Coordinates of C-alpha atoms and ligand atoms in Angstrom, one line a residue:
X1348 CA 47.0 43.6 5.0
X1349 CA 43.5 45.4 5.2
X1350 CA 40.2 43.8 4.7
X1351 CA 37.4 46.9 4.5
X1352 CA 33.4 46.9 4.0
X1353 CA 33.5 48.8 0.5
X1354 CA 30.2 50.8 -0.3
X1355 CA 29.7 52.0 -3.8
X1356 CA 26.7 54.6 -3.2
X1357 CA 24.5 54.7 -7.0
X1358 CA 22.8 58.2 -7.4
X1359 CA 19.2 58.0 -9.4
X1360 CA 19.1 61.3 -11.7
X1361 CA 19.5 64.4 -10.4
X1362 CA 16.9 67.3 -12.6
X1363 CA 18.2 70.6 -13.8
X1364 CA 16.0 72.4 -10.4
X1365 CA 17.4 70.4 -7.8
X1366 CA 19.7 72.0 -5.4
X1367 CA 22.3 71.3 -3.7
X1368 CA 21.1 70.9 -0.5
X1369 CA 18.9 68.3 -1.7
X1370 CA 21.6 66.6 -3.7
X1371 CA 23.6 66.8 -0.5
X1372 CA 20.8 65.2 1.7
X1373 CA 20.6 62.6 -0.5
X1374 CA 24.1 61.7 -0.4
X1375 CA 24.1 61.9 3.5
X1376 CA 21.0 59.0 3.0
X1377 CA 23.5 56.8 1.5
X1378 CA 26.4 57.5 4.0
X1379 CA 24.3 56.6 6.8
X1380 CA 23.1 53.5 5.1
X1381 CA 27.0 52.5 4.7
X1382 CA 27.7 53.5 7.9
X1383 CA 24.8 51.3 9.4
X1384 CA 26.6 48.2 7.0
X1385 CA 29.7 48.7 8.5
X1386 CA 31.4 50.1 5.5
X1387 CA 34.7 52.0 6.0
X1388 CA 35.1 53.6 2.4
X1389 CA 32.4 55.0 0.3
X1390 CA 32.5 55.8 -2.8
X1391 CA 29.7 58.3 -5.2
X1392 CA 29.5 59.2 -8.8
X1393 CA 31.0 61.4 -10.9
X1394 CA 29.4 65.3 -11.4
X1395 CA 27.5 63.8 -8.4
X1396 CA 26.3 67.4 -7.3
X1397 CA 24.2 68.0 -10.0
X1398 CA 22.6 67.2 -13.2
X1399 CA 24.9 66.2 -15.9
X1400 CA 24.8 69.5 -18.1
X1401 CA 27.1 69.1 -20.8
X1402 CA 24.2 67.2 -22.5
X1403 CA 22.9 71.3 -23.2
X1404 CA 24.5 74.3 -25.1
X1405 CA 25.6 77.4 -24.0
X1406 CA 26.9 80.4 -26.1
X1407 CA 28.2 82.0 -23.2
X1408 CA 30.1 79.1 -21.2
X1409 CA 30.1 81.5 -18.3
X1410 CA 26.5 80.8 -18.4
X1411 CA 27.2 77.4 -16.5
X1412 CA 29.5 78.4 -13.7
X1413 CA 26.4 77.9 -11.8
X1414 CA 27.2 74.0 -12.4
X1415 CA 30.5 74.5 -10.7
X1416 CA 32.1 74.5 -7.0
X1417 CA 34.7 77.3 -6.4
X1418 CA 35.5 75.6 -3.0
X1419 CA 35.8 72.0 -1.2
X1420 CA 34.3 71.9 1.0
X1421 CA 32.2 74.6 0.7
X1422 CA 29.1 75.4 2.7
X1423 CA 26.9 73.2 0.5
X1424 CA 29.2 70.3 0.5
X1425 CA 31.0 70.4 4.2
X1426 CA 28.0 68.1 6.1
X1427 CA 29.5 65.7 3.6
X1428 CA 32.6 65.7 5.0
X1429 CA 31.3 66.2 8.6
X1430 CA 29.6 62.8 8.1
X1431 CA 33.1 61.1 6.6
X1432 CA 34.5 62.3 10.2
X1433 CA 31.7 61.0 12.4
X1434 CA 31.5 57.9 10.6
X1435 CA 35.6 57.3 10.6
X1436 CA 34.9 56.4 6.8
X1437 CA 36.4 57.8 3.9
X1438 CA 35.0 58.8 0.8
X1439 CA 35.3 59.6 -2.9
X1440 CA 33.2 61.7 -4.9
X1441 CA 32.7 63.4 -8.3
X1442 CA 32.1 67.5 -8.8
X1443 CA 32.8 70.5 -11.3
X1444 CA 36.1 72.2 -9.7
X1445 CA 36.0 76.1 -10.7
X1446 CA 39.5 76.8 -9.9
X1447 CA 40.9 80.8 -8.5
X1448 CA 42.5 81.1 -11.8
X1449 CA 39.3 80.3 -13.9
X1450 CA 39.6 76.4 -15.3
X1451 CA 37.4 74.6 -15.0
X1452 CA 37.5 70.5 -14.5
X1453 CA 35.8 67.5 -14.2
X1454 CA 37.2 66.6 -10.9
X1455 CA 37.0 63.8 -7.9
X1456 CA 38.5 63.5 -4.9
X1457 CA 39.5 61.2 -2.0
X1458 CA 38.6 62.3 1.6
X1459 CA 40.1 60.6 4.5
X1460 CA 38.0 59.6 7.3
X1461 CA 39.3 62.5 9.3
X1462 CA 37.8 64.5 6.8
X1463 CA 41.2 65.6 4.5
X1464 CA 41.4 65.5 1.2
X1465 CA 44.0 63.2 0.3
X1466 CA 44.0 63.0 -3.4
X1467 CA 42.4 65.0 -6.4
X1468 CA 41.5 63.8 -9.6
X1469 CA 41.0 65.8 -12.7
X1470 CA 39.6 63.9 -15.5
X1471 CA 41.7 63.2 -18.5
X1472 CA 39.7 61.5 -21.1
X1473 CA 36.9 63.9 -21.7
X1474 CA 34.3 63.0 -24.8
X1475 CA 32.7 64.3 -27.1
X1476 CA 32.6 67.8 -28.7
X1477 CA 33.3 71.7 -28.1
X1478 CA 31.2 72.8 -30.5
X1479 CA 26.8 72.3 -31.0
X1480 CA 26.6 69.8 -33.3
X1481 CA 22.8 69.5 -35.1
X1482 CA 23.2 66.1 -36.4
X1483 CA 23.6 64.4 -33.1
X1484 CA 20.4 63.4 -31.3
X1485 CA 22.0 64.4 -27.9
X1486 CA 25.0 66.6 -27.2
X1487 CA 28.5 65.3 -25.3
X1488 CA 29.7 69.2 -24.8
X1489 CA 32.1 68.0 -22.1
X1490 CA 35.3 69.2 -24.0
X1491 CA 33.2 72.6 -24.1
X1492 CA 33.1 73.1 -20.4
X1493 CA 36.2 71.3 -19.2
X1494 CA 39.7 71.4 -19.2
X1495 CA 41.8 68.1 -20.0
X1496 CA 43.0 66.9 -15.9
X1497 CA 46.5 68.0 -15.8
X1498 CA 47.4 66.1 -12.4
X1499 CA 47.6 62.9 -14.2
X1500 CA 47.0 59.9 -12.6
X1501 CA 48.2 59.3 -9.0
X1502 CA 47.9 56.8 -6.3
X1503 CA 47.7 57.6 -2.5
X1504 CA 47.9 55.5 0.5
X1505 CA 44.5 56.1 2.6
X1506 CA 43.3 54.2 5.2
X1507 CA 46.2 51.4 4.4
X1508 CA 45.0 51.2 1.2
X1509 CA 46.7 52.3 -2.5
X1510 CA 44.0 54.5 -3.4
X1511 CA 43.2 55.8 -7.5
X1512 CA 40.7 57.7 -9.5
X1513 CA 39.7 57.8 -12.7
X1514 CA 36.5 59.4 -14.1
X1515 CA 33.9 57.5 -16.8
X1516 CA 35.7 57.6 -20.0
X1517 CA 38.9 57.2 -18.2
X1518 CA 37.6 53.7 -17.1
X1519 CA 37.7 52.8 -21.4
X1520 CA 41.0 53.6 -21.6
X1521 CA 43.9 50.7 -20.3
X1522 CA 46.4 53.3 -20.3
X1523 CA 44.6 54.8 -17.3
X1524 CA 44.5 51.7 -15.6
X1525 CA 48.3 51.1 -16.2
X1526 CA 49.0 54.2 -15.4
X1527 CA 47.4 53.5 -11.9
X1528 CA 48.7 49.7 -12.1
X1529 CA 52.4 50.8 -12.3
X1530 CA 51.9 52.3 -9.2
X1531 CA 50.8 49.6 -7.1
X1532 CA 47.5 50.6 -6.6
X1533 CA 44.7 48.1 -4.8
X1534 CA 41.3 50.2 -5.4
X1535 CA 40.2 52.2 -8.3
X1536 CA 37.4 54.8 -7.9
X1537 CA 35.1 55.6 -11.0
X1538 CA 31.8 57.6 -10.9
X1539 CA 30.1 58.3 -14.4
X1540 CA 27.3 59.4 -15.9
X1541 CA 26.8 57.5 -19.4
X1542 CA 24.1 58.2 -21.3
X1543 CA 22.3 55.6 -23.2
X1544 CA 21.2 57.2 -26.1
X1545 CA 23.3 57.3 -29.2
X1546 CA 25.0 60.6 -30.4
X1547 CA 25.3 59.3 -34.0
X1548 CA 23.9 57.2 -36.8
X1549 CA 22.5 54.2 -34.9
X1550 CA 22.0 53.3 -31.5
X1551 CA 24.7 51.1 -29.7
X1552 CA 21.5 50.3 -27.9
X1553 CA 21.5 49.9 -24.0
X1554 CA 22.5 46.5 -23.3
X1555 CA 25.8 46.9 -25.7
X1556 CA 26.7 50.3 -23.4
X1557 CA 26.3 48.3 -20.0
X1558 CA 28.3 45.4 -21.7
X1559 CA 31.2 48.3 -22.7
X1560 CA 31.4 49.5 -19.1
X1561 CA 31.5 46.1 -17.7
X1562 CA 34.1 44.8 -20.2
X1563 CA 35.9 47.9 -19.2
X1564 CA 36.1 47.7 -15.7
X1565 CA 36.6 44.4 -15.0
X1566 CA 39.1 43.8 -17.5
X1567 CA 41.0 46.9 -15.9
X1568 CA 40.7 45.1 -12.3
X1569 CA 41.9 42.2 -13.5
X1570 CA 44.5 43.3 -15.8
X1571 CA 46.0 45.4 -12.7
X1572 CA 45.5 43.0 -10.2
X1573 CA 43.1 45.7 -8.1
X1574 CA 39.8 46.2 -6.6
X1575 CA 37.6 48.6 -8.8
X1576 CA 34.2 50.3 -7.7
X1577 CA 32.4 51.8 -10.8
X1578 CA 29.4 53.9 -9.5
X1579 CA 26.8 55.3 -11.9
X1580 CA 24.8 58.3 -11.4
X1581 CA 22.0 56.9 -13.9
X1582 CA 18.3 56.8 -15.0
X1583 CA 16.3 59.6 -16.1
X1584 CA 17.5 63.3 -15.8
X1585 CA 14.9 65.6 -17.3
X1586 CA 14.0 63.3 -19.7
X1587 CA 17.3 62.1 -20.6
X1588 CA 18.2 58.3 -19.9
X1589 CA 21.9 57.4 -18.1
X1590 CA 23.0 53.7 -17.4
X1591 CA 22.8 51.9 -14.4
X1592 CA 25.5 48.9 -13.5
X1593 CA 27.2 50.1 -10.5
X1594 CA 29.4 47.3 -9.4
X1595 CA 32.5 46.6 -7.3
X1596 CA 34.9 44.0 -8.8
X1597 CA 37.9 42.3 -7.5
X1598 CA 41.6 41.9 -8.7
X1599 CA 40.3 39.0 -10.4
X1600 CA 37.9 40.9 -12.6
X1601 CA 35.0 39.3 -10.7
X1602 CA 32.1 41.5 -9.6
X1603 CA 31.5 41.1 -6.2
X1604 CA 28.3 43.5 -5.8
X1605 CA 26.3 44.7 -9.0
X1606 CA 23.4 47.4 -8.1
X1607 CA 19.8 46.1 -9.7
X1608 CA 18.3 49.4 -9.9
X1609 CA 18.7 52.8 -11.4
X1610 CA 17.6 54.9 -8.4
X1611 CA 19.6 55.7 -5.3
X1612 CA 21.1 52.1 -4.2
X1613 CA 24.2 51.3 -1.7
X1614 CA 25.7 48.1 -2.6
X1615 CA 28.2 46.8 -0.2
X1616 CA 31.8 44.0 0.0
X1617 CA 34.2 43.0 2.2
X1618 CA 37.4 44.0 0.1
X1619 CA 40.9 41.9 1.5
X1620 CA 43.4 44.0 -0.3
X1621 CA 45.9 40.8 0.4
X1622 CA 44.3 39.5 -2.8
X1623 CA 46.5 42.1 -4.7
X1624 CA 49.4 40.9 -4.0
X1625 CA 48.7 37.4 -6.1
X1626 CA 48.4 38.9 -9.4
X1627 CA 50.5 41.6 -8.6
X1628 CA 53.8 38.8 -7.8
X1629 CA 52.6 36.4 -10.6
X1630 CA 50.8 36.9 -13.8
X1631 CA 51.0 40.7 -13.7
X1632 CA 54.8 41.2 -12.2
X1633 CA 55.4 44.3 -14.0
X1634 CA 59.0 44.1 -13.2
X1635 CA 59.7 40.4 -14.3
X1636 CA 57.1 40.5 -17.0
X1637 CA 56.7 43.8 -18.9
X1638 CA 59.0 45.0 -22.0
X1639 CA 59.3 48.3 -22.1
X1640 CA 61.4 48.8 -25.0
X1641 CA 58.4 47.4 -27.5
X1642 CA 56.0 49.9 -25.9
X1643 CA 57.2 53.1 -27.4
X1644 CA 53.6 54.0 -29.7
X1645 CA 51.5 53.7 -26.4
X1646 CA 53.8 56.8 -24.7
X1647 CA 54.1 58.8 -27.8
X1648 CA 51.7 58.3 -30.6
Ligands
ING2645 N1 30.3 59.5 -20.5 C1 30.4 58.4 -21.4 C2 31.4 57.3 -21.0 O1 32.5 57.3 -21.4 C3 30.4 57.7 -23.7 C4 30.7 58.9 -22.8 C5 29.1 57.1 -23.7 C6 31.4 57.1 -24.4 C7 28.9 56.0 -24.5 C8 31.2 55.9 -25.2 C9 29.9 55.4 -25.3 O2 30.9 56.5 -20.3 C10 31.2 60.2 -19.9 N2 30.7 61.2 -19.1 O3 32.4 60.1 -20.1

């Protein structure tokens, strides 16, 4: 079995103005950082390219194809995986995927370290609204710009490892996580951006959303019997506040390495994927364990 150097690379806001290039430089910090720690996988936000624009409206939705890449690797992006390749470490990351036919997706990815993509992701669970909505205090337009992932969710062997994505919301849902845990899989990938403000009525309030996202993820670990990393692009984005609470968290739900800022931060573990296998032959046997036949509203209501 594999034991790997996991590095879950936390992004401090990217602003409307900042290019890609930037972005991109800043990602390239953090993958020499892991590199220096010894990490073999890395893993970065979701929409980890730029600002997180469905907190604005647009008539024209065209209007924000600016916001989207219609190639990967393109030239902004290919020093990323350049880097994966020198470094021999793979790497997951977060963008908006304009495809030839014209969707558009909130999508992530899994690069190998010899630089191939080995898995896509395109985000299932996508909140929020289509429409402006003048009663909220901040707009979720994400089912305005995005399509509904229609991959579903897959797990790939990379670097030894069962490898799966999810994206943010995704990580709320235990369906995606089953859907990942019935495939065996040892390490689950998550980048968001959540904001804290409230939408509606009153506010959840910060510590309640970093308790949500916690709950989430390490109930999903445990309850799957797999590594997670949950990585945050957070703080302030032209004036607009996203949690922090990047963490990496075992098959036992524990967290092994929690971020304490809400700025650009690499926090680093040594993952042995042996301790799968445990939860994976005892408490959660699917096989032995599970009863189908009662489960029926889950797959069709
Ligand atoms: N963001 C948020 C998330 O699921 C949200 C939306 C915020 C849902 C707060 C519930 C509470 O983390 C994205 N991008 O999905």
């Amino acid at each position: 079995m594999t034991r790997m150097i996991l590095a879950a690379a936390q992004m401090g806001g990217i602003q409307k103005d900042e290019t890609r290039q930037e972005v991109v430089a800043r990602m390239l910090a953090l993958m020499a950082t892991a590199h220096e720690k010894g990490a073999g996988f890395i893993a970065f936000p979701e929409m980890c390219l730029t600002t997180f624009f469905p907190r604005f409206y647009v008539e024209a939705r065209a209007d924000f194809d600016h916001w989207f890449e219609a190639e990967m690797p393109g030239p902004d992006t290919q020093p990323l995986f350049d880097a994966a390749k020198s470094y021999a470490m793979g790497m997951t990351f977060g963008y908006c995927e304009l495809t030839p036919e014209g969707e558009h997706f909130n999508t992530a990815i899994i690069v190998s370290p010899e630089g191939e993509i080995t898995l896509k992701y395109r985000k299932i669970h996508l909140p929020g609204h289509t429409e402006y909505e003048p009663e909220r205090t901040h707009q979720h337009l994400e089912k305005r710009y995005f399509l509904p992932g229609d991959l579903g969710f897959n797990v790939k062997r990379s670097q030894d490892v069962l490898m799966g994505l999810a994206i943010c919301n995704d990580r709320r849902w235990p369906e995606a996580w089953r859907e990942l845990g019935l495939q065996g899989v040892e390490l689950v990938c998550i980048g968001y951006n959540t904001p804290s403000q409230n939408n509606l009525s009153q506010d959840e309030g910060l510590k309640q959303r970093l308790y949500h996202h916690e709950l989430s993820v390490c109930a999903g670990a445990y309850q799957n019997s797999t590594y997670a990393m949950a990585v945050a692009k957070c703080g302030m984005e032209d004036g607009n506040h996203m949690i922090g609470g990047t963490i990496i968290v075992d098959p036992d739900g524990f967290v092994i390495a929690r971020a304490e800022s809400e700025n650009d931060e690499l926090i680093t573990a040594e993952a042995d994927f042996a301790k799968c296998a445990f939860g994976k032959s005892t408490v959660f046997n699917f096989v032995a364990h599970r009863r189908i036949e009662h489960y029926g509203r889950i797959a069709t209501q």
